[in-house]
Amino acid sequence: MTTPRPLRIAVFGQAPFGRDVTQRLADAGHVVVGVYAPPPGARPDPLAALAEERGWPLFRHARFRRKGEPIRELVDEYAALGAELNVMPFTTVILPEAIVDAPRHGSLCFHPSRLPAHRGGSAIPWQIILGATETAATVFRPDGGVDTGPIVVQKAGIPIAPDDTAASLYFDKLYPAGIEAMVEAVEAVAAGTARFTPQSEAGASHEPLLADEHARIDFAAEAGVVDRLVRGCDPNPGAHARLGEETVRVFGASLERVDAAAPAGTVLAPD
């Protein structure tokens, strides 16, 4: 597929998802004027590696603000690229409005839930933990809030299976759907057919970043609650419990129906 109206895009992202979205957009004919990836770490970043391979301008800044204010030299550096659209397939950095709102077409950001439900940076695990049965790949225009901007594309109806973990839900379902949603959104902007639908606050929710404190298993809870916690925290941070003086991480648990009159949390038999 070749776009009828190529755009000059700046990409803010990381990881294989950021790489694959950017590759698809470049293959469609869009001009990648700059790639912003995380600073170098212990492992090479796939998006940064693609930028180096393709010869795209690569920037690796840890932050864009200093004492709450935009870092002027970084804003100027970005402005010199002449981007018409910012694409944010997988970014954890908080960008100033001077960058988010600068391009003629603004910015597009991916979120792995059916917005307005499950806003926040840990949407995938929380959907499993809270018992959601469906999710969506959503692309929206950032507006300064946390995942609150108008929706451009939403691929809904993605099932959350009873045995899905956070990893399987992302890699097997949301990852491929997210790539298609991002490409579709950019193509709509390029064609001038994009529709920006404001999010309703009805049904809106926001969960915190998933931390170790949320992953503690309460064996007095219903079995389904424990099962969802284990799956939602797989692979990170790993649901955990105390065994004597040791913290044990639980993975690969499954829900089994048994007839038992014992209170929740009772050990019925060793496995």
PDB file of C-alpha atoms in Angstrom:
ATOM      1  CA  MET A   1       0.000   0.000   0.000  1.00  0.00           C
ATOM      2  CA  THR A   2       1.308   3.438  -0.945  1.00  0.00           C
ATOM      3  CA  THR A   3      -0.298   6.519   0.539  1.00  0.00           C
ATOM      4  CA  PRO A   4      -1.670   9.084  -1.941  1.00  0.00           C
ATOM      5  CA  ARG A   5      -0.457  11.953   0.227  1.00  0.00           C
ATOM      6  CA  PRO A   6       2.792  11.157   2.101  1.00  0.00           C
ATOM      7  CA  LEU A   7       3.286  12.959   5.405  1.00  0.00           C
ATOM      8  CA  ARG A   8       6.447  14.089   7.132  1.00  0.00           C
ATOM      9  CA  ILE A   9       6.270  12.234  10.440  1.00  0.00           C
ATOM     10  CA  ALA A  10       8.246  12.313  13.669  1.00  0.00           C
ATOM     11  CA  VAL A  11       8.075   9.103  15.705  1.00  0.00           C
ATOM     12  CA  PHE A  12       8.235   8.935  19.497  1.00  0.00           C
ATOM     13  CA  GLY A  13       8.460   5.332  20.614  1.00  0.00           C
ATOM     14  CA  GLN A  14      10.457   2.239  21.411  1.00  0.00           C
ATOM     15  CA  ALA A  15      10.488  -1.557  21.388  1.00  0.00           C
ATOM     16  CA  PRO A  16       9.398  -3.912  18.581  1.00  0.00           C
ATOM     17  CA  PHE A  17       5.945  -2.312  18.412  1.00  0.00           C
ATOM     18  CA  GLY A  18       7.413   1.126  17.731  1.00  0.00           C
ATOM     19  CA  ARG A  19       9.735  -0.390  15.141  1.00  0.00           C
ATOM     20  CA  ASP A  20       6.992  -2.270  13.309  1.00  0.00           C
ATOM     21  CA  VAL A  21       4.597   0.689  13.197  1.00  0.00           C
ATOM     22  CA  THR A  22       7.344   2.947  11.860  1.00  0.00           C
ATOM     23  CA  GLN A  23       8.412   0.388   9.266  1.00  0.00           C
ATOM     24  CA  ARG A  24       4.844   0.065   7.993  1.00  0.00           C
ATOM     25  CA  LEU A  25       4.457   3.830   7.703  1.00  0.00           C
ATOM     26  CA  ALA A  26       7.764   4.180   5.867  1.00  0.00           C
ATOM     27  CA  ASP A  27       6.821   1.336   3.519  1.00  0.00           C
ATOM     28  CA  ALA A  28       3.582   3.196   2.754  1.00  0.00           C
ATOM     29  CA  GLY A  29       5.613   6.169   1.567  1.00  0.00           C
ATOM     30  CA  HIS A  30       5.540   8.476   4.567  1.00  0.00           C
ATOM     31  CA  VAL A  31       8.744  10.406   5.243  1.00  0.00           C
ATOM     32  CA  VAL A  32      10.286   9.747   8.652  1.00  0.00           C
ATOM     33  CA  VAL A  33      11.969  13.043   9.518  1.00  0.00           C
ATOM     34  CA  GLY A  34      13.043  12.008  13.015  1.00  0.00           C
ATOM     35  CA  VAL A  35      12.880   9.167  15.527  1.00  0.00           C
ATOM     36  CA  TYR A  36      12.875   9.696  19.283  1.00  0.00           C
ATOM     37  CA  ALA A  37      13.802   6.586  21.260  1.00  0.00           C
ATOM     38  CA  PRO A  38      14.883   6.039  24.888  1.00  0.00           C
ATOM     39  CA  PRO A  39      18.518   6.623  25.868  1.00  0.00           C
ATOM     40  CA  PRO A  40      20.806   3.628  25.258  1.00  0.00           C
ATOM     41  CA  GLY A  41      20.396   0.860  27.830  1.00  0.00           C
ATOM     42  CA  ALA A  42      21.586  -2.652  28.479  1.00  0.00           C
ATOM     43  CA  ARG A  43      19.727  -3.971  25.435  1.00  0.00           C
ATOM     44  CA  PRO A  44      19.533  -2.386  21.980  1.00  0.00           C
ATOM     45  CA  ASP A  45      16.195  -0.735  21.255  1.00  0.00           C
ATOM     46  CA  PRO A  46      14.557  -2.135  18.085  1.00  0.00           C
ATOM     47  CA  LEU A  47      13.157   1.234  16.988  1.00  0.00           C
ATOM     48  CA  ALA A  48      16.518   2.952  17.451  1.00  0.00           C
ATOM     49  CA  ALA A  49      18.197   0.128  15.531  1.00  0.00           C
ATOM     50  CA  LEU A  50      15.756   0.593  12.639  1.00  0.00           C
ATOM     51  CA  ALA A  51      16.410   4.346  12.571  1.00  0.00           C
ATOM     52  CA  GLU A  52      20.160   3.760  12.391  1.00  0.00           C
ATOM     53  CA  GLU A  53      19.712   1.157   9.660  1.00  0.00           C
ATOM     54  CA  ARG A  54      17.503   3.455   7.575  1.00  0.00           C
ATOM     55  CA  GLY A  55      19.581   6.562   8.193  1.00  0.00           C
ATOM     56  CA  TRP A  56      16.766   8.498   9.861  1.00  0.00           C
ATOM     57  CA  PRO A  57      17.697  11.258  12.327  1.00  0.00           C
ATOM     58  CA  LEU A  58      17.767   9.609  15.768  1.00  0.00           C
ATOM     59  CA  PHE A  59      17.383  11.404  19.101  1.00  0.00           C
ATOM     60  CA  ARG A  60      17.633   9.709  22.502  1.00  0.00           C
ATOM     61  CA  HIS A  61      16.579  12.114  25.236  1.00  0.00           C
ATOM     62  CA  ALA A  62      15.555  10.975  28.711  1.00  0.00           C
ATOM     63  CA  ARG A  63      13.278  13.973  29.273  1.00  0.00           C
ATOM     64  CA  PHE A  64      11.895  17.040  27.530  1.00  0.00           C
ATOM     65  CA  ARG A  65      11.224  19.154  30.613  1.00  0.00           C
ATOM     66  CA  ARG A  66      13.436  20.718  33.235  1.00  0.00           C
ATOM     67  CA  LYS A  67      11.843  21.948  36.461  1.00  0.00           C
ATOM     68  CA  GLY A  68       8.438  21.638  34.818  1.00  0.00           C
ATOM     69  CA  GLU A  69       9.346  23.744  31.798  1.00  0.00           C
ATOM     70  CA  PRO A  70      10.057  22.556  28.241  1.00  0.00           C
ATOM     71  CA  ILE A  71      13.766  22.300  27.458  1.00  0.00           C
ATOM     72  CA  ARG A  72      14.033  24.989  24.820  1.00  0.00           C
ATOM     73  CA  GLU A  73      16.927  23.506  22.859  1.00  0.00           C
ATOM     74  CA  LEU A  74      15.050  20.218  22.472  1.00  0.00           C
ATOM     75  CA  VAL A  75      11.903  21.997  21.312  1.00  0.00           C
ATOM     76  CA  ASP A  76      13.986  23.914  18.764  1.00  0.00           C
ATOM     77  CA  GLU A  77      15.708  20.693  17.679  1.00  0.00           C
ATOM     78  CA  TYR A  78      12.317  19.131  17.070  1.00  0.00           C
ATOM     79  CA  ALA A  79      10.911  22.187  15.262  1.00  0.00           C
ATOM     80  CA  ALA A  80      13.780  22.058  12.771  1.00  0.00           C
ATOM     81  CA  LEU A  81      12.546  18.664  11.533  1.00  0.00           C
ATOM     82  CA  GLY A  82       9.434  20.173   9.960  1.00  0.00           C
ATOM     83  CA  ALA A  83       7.152  17.305  10.968  1.00  0.00           C
ATOM     84  CA  GLU A  84       3.536  17.426   9.810  1.00  0.00           C
ATOM     85  CA  LEU A  85       2.427  14.698  12.245  1.00  0.00           C
ATOM     86  CA  ASN A  86       3.777  13.110  15.418  1.00  0.00           C
ATOM     87  CA  VAL A  87       3.245   9.356  15.723  1.00  0.00           C
ATOM     88  CA  MET A  88       3.480   7.848  19.223  1.00  0.00           C
ATOM     89  CA  PRO A  89       3.190   4.068  18.987  1.00  0.00           C
ATOM     90  CA  PHE A  90       4.848   3.271  22.322  1.00  0.00           C
ATOM     91  CA  THR A  91       6.240   6.128  24.366  1.00  0.00           C
ATOM     92  CA  THR A  92       6.595   6.609  28.107  1.00  0.00           C
ATOM     93  CA  VAL A  93       8.112  10.081  28.018  1.00  0.00           C
ATOM     94  CA  ILE A  94       5.929  13.105  28.798  1.00  0.00           C
ATOM     95  CA  LEU A  95       6.186  15.576  25.936  1.00  0.00           C
ATOM     96  CA  PRO A  96       5.521  19.308  26.262  1.00  0.00           C
ATOM     97  CA  GLU A  97       2.620  20.845  24.376  1.00  0.00           C
ATOM     98  CA  ALA A  98       5.172  22.770  22.309  1.00  0.00           C
ATOM     99  CA  ILE A  99       5.983  19.428  20.662  1.00  0.00           C
ATOM    100  CA  VAL A 100       2.656  17.565  20.902  1.00  0.00           C
ATOM    101  CA  ASP A 101       0.638  20.372  19.306  1.00  0.00           C
ATOM    102  CA  ALA A 102       3.296  21.747  16.960  1.00  0.00           C
ATOM    103  CA  PRO A 103       2.668  19.811  13.719  1.00  0.00           C
ATOM    104  CA  ARG A 104      -0.078  20.824  11.325  1.00  0.00           C
ATOM    105  CA  HIS A 105      -1.877  17.548  12.038  1.00  0.00           C
ATOM    106  CA  GLY A 106      -0.964  17.306  15.707  1.00  0.00           C
ATOM    107  CA  SER A 107      -0.126  13.914  17.235  1.00  0.00           C
ATOM    108  CA  LEU A 108      -1.514  10.384  17.237  1.00  0.00           C
ATOM    109  CA  CYS A 109      -1.016   8.046  20.193  1.00  0.00           C
ATOM    110  CA  PHE A 110      -1.764   4.332  20.670  1.00  0.00           C
ATOM    111  CA  HIS A 111      -3.539   2.996  23.758  1.00  0.00           C
ATOM    112  CA  PRO A 112      -4.318  -0.684  24.464  1.00  0.00           C
ATOM    113  CA  SER A 113      -7.876  -0.438  25.792  1.00  0.00           C
ATOM    114  CA  ARG A 114     -11.349   0.570  24.734  1.00  0.00           C
ATOM    115  CA  LEU A 115     -11.078   4.184  25.814  1.00  0.00           C
ATOM    116  CA  PRO A 116     -12.437   5.890  27.827  1.00  0.00           C
ATOM    117  CA  ALA A 117     -12.166   2.746  29.979  1.00  0.00           C
ATOM    118  CA  HIS A 118      -8.806   1.814  31.487  1.00  0.00           C
ATOM    119  CA  ARG A 119      -6.786   4.944  30.991  1.00  0.00           C
ATOM    120  CA  GLY A 120      -3.259   4.886  32.345  1.00  0.00           C
ATOM    121  CA  GLY A 121       0.086   3.247  31.689  1.00  0.00           C
ATOM    122  CA  SER A 122      -0.842  -0.260  32.900  1.00  0.00           C
ATOM    123  CA  ALA A 123      -4.066  -0.750  30.981  1.00  0.00           C
ATOM    124  CA  ILE A 124      -3.321  -4.274  29.761  1.00  0.00           C
ATOM    125  CA  PRO A 125      -2.759  -6.002  33.123  1.00  0.00           C
ATOM    126  CA  TRP A 126      -5.556  -4.107  34.852  1.00  0.00           C
ATOM    127  CA  GLN A 127      -8.101  -5.221  32.257  1.00  0.00           C
ATOM    128  CA  ILE A 128      -7.316  -8.844  33.097  1.00  0.00           C
ATOM    129  CA  ILE A 129      -7.164  -8.241  36.848  1.00  0.00           C
ATOM    130  CA  LEU A 130     -10.513  -6.439  36.859  1.00  0.00           C
ATOM    131  CA  GLY A 131     -12.235  -9.117  34.797  1.00  0.00           C
ATOM    132  CA  ALA A 132     -12.778  -7.392  31.440  1.00  0.00           C
ATOM    133  CA  THR A 133     -13.782  -9.804  28.683  1.00  0.00           C
ATOM    134  CA  GLU A 134     -13.075  -7.554  25.686  1.00  0.00           C
ATOM    135  CA  THR A 135     -10.558  -4.867  24.839  1.00  0.00           C
ATOM    136  CA  ALA A 136      -9.646  -2.622  21.900  1.00  0.00           C
ATOM    137  CA  ALA A 137      -6.739  -1.071  20.061  1.00  0.00           C
ATOM    138  CA  THR A 138      -7.317   2.682  20.185  1.00  0.00           C
ATOM    139  CA  VAL A 139      -5.576   5.594  18.486  1.00  0.00           C
ATOM    140  CA  PHE A 140      -6.327   9.049  19.848  1.00  0.00           C
ATOM    141  CA  ARG A 141      -5.071  12.614  19.648  1.00  0.00           C
ATOM    142  CA  PRO A 142      -3.366  13.649  22.923  1.00  0.00           C
ATOM    143  CA  ASP A 143      -4.930  16.694  24.558  1.00  0.00           C
ATOM    144  CA  GLY A 144      -2.941  17.225  27.745  1.00  0.00           C
ATOM    145  CA  GLY A 145      -4.875  14.770  29.917  1.00  0.00           C
ATOM    146  CA  VAL A 146      -3.995  11.141  30.599  1.00  0.00           C
ATOM    147  CA  ASP A 147      -5.355   9.237  27.581  1.00  0.00           C
ATOM    148  CA  THR A 148      -8.289  11.638  27.319  1.00  0.00           C
ATOM    149  CA  GLY A 149      -8.033  13.010  23.784  1.00  0.00           C
ATOM    150  CA  PRO A 150     -10.452  12.462  20.887  1.00  0.00           C
ATOM    151  CA  ILE A 151     -10.461   9.012  19.300  1.00  0.00           C
ATOM    152  CA  VAL A 152      -9.442   8.571  15.660  1.00  0.00           C
ATOM    153  CA  VAL A 153      -9.525   4.773  15.299  1.00  0.00           C
ATOM    154  CA  GLN A 154     -10.793   2.129  17.707  1.00  0.00           C
ATOM    155  CA  LYS A 155     -10.627  -1.554  16.806  1.00  0.00           C
ATOM    156  CA  ALA A 156     -12.963  -3.014  19.411  1.00  0.00           C
ATOM    157  CA  GLY A 157     -14.208  -6.510  20.124  1.00  0.00           C
ATOM    158  CA  ILE A 158     -10.808  -8.047  20.863  1.00  0.00           C
ATOM    159  CA  PRO A 159     -11.581 -10.940  23.232  1.00  0.00           C
ATOM    160  CA  ILE A 160      -9.782 -11.434  26.532  1.00  0.00           C
ATOM    161  CA  ALA A 161      -9.703 -15.203  26.975  1.00  0.00           C
ATOM    162  CA  PRO A 162      -9.977 -16.939  30.367  1.00  0.00           C
ATOM    163  CA  ASP A 163      -6.356 -18.055  30.026  1.00  0.00           C
ATOM    164  CA  ASP A 164      -4.878 -14.821  28.647  1.00  0.00           C
ATOM    165  CA  THR A 165      -1.917 -13.318  30.453  1.00  0.00           C
ATOM    166  CA  ALA A 166      -0.806  -9.722  30.059  1.00  0.00           C
ATOM    167  CA  ALA A 167       1.864 -11.019  27.680  1.00  0.00           C
ATOM    168  CA  SER A 168      -0.446 -13.087  25.483  1.00  0.00           C
ATOM    169  CA  LEU A 169      -3.092 -10.367  25.339  1.00  0.00           C
ATOM    170  CA  TYR A 170      -0.518  -7.867  24.159  1.00  0.00           C
ATOM    171  CA  PHE A 171       1.660  -9.888  21.798  1.00  0.00           C
ATOM    172  CA  ASP A 172      -1.011 -12.133  20.276  1.00  0.00           C
ATOM    173  CA  LYS A 173      -3.888  -9.661  20.030  1.00  0.00           C
ATOM    174  CA  LEU A 174      -3.252  -5.995  20.809  1.00  0.00           C
ATOM    175  CA  TYR A 175       0.143  -5.828  19.101  1.00  0.00           C
ATOM    176  CA  PRO A 176      -1.083  -6.772  15.602  1.00  0.00           C
ATOM    177  CA  ALA A 177      -4.360  -4.874  16.024  1.00  0.00           C
ATOM    178  CA  GLY A 178      -2.451  -1.846  17.268  1.00  0.00           C
ATOM    179  CA  ILE A 179      -0.214  -1.754  14.211  1.00  0.00           C
ATOM    180  CA  GLU A 180      -3.224  -1.807  11.913  1.00  0.00           C
ATOM    181  CA  ALA A 181      -4.972   0.875  13.972  1.00  0.00           C
ATOM    182  CA  MET A 182      -1.950   3.182  13.857  1.00  0.00           C
ATOM    183  CA  VAL A 183      -1.504   2.758  10.108  1.00  0.00           C
ATOM    184  CA  GLU A 184      -5.226   3.288   9.497  1.00  0.00           C
ATOM    185  CA  ALA A 185      -5.218   6.459  11.599  1.00  0.00           C
ATOM    186  CA  VAL A 186      -2.208   7.951   9.816  1.00  0.00           C
ATOM    187  CA  GLU A 187      -3.690   7.125   6.418  1.00  0.00           C
ATOM    188  CA  ALA A 188      -6.960   8.812   7.398  1.00  0.00           C
ATOM    189  CA  VAL A 189      -5.087  11.946   8.438  1.00  0.00           C
ATOM    190  CA  ALA A 190      -3.103  11.891   5.195  1.00  0.00           C
ATOM    191  CA  ALA A 191      -6.280  11.527   3.135  1.00  0.00           C
ATOM    192  CA  GLY A 192      -8.099  14.239   5.067  1.00  0.00           C
ATOM    193  CA  THR A 193     -10.820  11.812   6.159  1.00  0.00           C
ATOM    194  CA  ALA A 194      -9.903  11.409   9.836  1.00  0.00           C
ATOM    195  CA  ARG A 195     -12.722  11.956  12.327  1.00  0.00           C
ATOM    196  CA  PHE A 196     -11.870  12.960  15.880  1.00  0.00           C
ATOM    197  CA  THR A 197     -14.545  11.732  18.275  1.00  0.00           C
ATOM    198  CA  PRO A 198     -14.424  13.235  21.790  1.00  0.00           C
ATOM    199  CA  GLN A 199     -14.269  10.701  24.585  1.00  0.00           C
ATOM    200  CA  SER A 200     -17.275  10.438  26.851  1.00  0.00           C
ATOM    201  CA  GLU A 201     -16.671  10.489  30.585  1.00  0.00           C
ATOM    202  CA  ALA A 202     -19.426   7.901  30.947  1.00  0.00           C
ATOM    203  CA  GLY A 203     -17.644   4.632  31.587  1.00  0.00           C
ATOM    204  CA  ALA A 204     -14.273   6.317  31.975  1.00  0.00           C
ATOM    205  CA  SER A 205     -11.780   4.763  34.361  1.00  0.00           C
ATOM    206  CA  HIS A 206      -8.139   5.179  35.259  1.00  0.00           C
ATOM    207  CA  GLU A 207      -5.887   2.696  37.005  1.00  0.00           C
ATOM    208  CA  PRO A 208      -2.446   3.367  38.511  1.00  0.00           C
ATOM    209  CA  LEU A 209       0.811   1.982  37.205  1.00  0.00           C
ATOM    210  CA  LEU A 210       0.901  -1.654  38.274  1.00  0.00           C
ATOM    211  CA  ALA A 211       3.334  -2.092  41.151  1.00  0.00           C
ATOM    212  CA  ASP A 212       4.419  -4.841  43.514  1.00  0.00           C
ATOM    213  CA  GLU A 213       1.897  -3.670  46.088  1.00  0.00           C
ATOM    214  CA  HIS A 214      -0.948  -4.434  43.677  1.00  0.00           C
ATOM    215  CA  ALA A 215       0.416  -7.912  42.897  1.00  0.00           C
ATOM    216  CA  ARG A 216       0.148  -9.373  46.412  1.00  0.00           C
ATOM    217  CA  ILE A 217      -2.067 -12.475  46.452  1.00  0.00           C
ATOM    218  CA  ASP A 218      -4.867 -12.649  49.001  1.00  0.00           C
ATOM    219  CA  PHE A 219      -5.656 -16.349  49.257  1.00  0.00           C
ATOM    220  CA  ALA A 220      -8.818 -15.533  51.175  1.00  0.00           C
ATOM    221  CA  ALA A 221     -10.221 -14.010  47.981  1.00  0.00           C
ATOM    222  CA  GLU A 222     -12.327 -15.951  45.500  1.00  0.00           C
ATOM    223  CA  ALA A 223     -10.386 -18.277  43.216  1.00  0.00           C
ATOM    224  CA  GLY A 224     -11.330 -16.250  40.138  1.00  0.00           C
ATOM    225  CA  VAL A 225      -9.891 -13.088  41.685  1.00  0.00           C
ATOM    226  CA  VAL A 226      -6.593 -14.841  42.420  1.00  0.00           C
ATOM    227  CA  ASP A 227      -6.502 -16.377  38.939  1.00  0.00           C
ATOM    228  CA  ARG A 228      -6.987 -12.989  37.244  1.00  0.00           C
ATOM    229  CA  LEU A 229      -4.311 -11.401  39.419  1.00  0.00           C
ATOM    230  CA  VAL A 230      -1.791 -14.100  38.508  1.00  0.00           C
ATOM    231  CA  ARG A 231      -2.542 -13.763  34.791  1.00  0.00           C
ATOM    232  CA  GLY A 232      -2.631  -9.968  34.828  1.00  0.00           C
ATOM    233  CA  CYS A 233       0.748  -9.775  36.559  1.00  0.00           C
ATOM    234  CA  ASP A 234       2.393 -12.203  34.119  1.00  0.00           C
ATOM    235  CA  PRO A 235       5.148 -11.468  33.208  1.00  0.00           C
ATOM    236  CA  ASN A 236       5.579  -8.321  35.309  1.00  0.00           C
ATOM    237  CA  PRO A 237       5.698  -7.740  38.219  1.00  0.00           C
ATOM    238  CA  GLY A 238       4.570 -11.298  38.970  1.00  0.00           C
ATOM    239  CA  ALA A 239       1.834 -12.022  41.504  1.00  0.00           C
ATOM    240  CA  HIS A 240       3.434 -12.934  44.814  1.00  0.00           C
ATOM    241  CA  ALA A 241       2.827 -14.431  48.238  1.00  0.00           C
ATOM    242  CA  ARG A 242       4.877 -15.125  51.347  1.00  0.00           C
ATOM    243  CA  LEU A 243       6.056 -18.666  52.045  1.00  0.00           C
ATOM    244  CA  GLY A 244       7.711 -18.494  55.432  1.00  0.00           C
ATOM    245  CA  GLU A 245      10.374 -15.828  55.093  1.00  0.00           C
ATOM    246  CA  GLU A 246      10.474 -16.033  51.314  1.00  0.00           C
ATOM    247  CA  THR A 247       8.517 -14.125  48.658  1.00  0.00           C
ATOM    248  CA  VAL A 248       7.271 -16.525  45.990  1.00  0.00           C
ATOM    249  CA  ARG A 249       6.227 -15.339  42.512  1.00  0.00           C
ATOM    250  CA  VAL A 250       3.358 -17.263  40.943  1.00  0.00           C
ATOM    251  CA  PHE A 251       3.096 -17.892  37.193  1.00  0.00           C
ATOM    252  CA  GLY A 252       1.152 -20.341  35.075  1.00  0.00           C
ATOM    253  CA  ALA A 253      -1.630 -20.976  37.576  1.00  0.00           C
ATOM    254  CA  SER A 254      -4.949 -22.296  36.302  1.00  0.00           C
ATOM    255  CA  LEU A 255      -8.462 -22.265  37.670  1.00  0.00           C
ATOM    256  CA  GLU A 256      -9.837 -25.681  38.623  1.00  0.00           C
ATOM    257  CA  ARG A 257     -13.402 -26.387  39.693  1.00  0.00           C
ATOM    258  CA  VAL A 258     -13.618 -28.582  42.798  1.00  0.00           C
ATOM    259  CA  ASP A 259     -16.276 -29.341  45.390  1.00  0.00           C
ATOM    260  CA  ALA A 260     -15.015 -28.018  48.701  1.00  0.00           C
ATOM    261  CA  ALA A 261     -16.686 -26.740  51.818  1.00  0.00           C
ATOM    262  CA  ALA A 262     -13.438 -25.350  53.238  1.00  0.00           C
ATOM    263  CA  PRO A 263     -12.916 -21.584  53.571  1.00  0.00           C
ATOM    264  CA  ALA A 264     -11.167 -19.696  50.759  1.00  0.00           C
ATOM    265  CA  GLY A 265      -7.411 -20.044  51.007  1.00  0.00           C
ATOM    266  CA  THR A 266      -7.432 -23.571  52.414  1.00  0.00           C
ATOM    267  CA  VAL A 267      -4.815 -25.905  50.901  1.00  0.00           C
ATOM    268  CA  LEU A 268      -6.800 -28.905  49.639  1.00  0.00           C
ATOM    269  CA  ALA A 269      -3.930 -30.952  48.215  1.00  0.00           C
ATOM    270  CA  PRO A 270      -0.309 -30.494  47.136  1.00  0.00           C
ATOM    271  CA  ASP A 271       0.391 -30.417  43.410  1.00  0.00           C
TER     272      ASP A 271
END
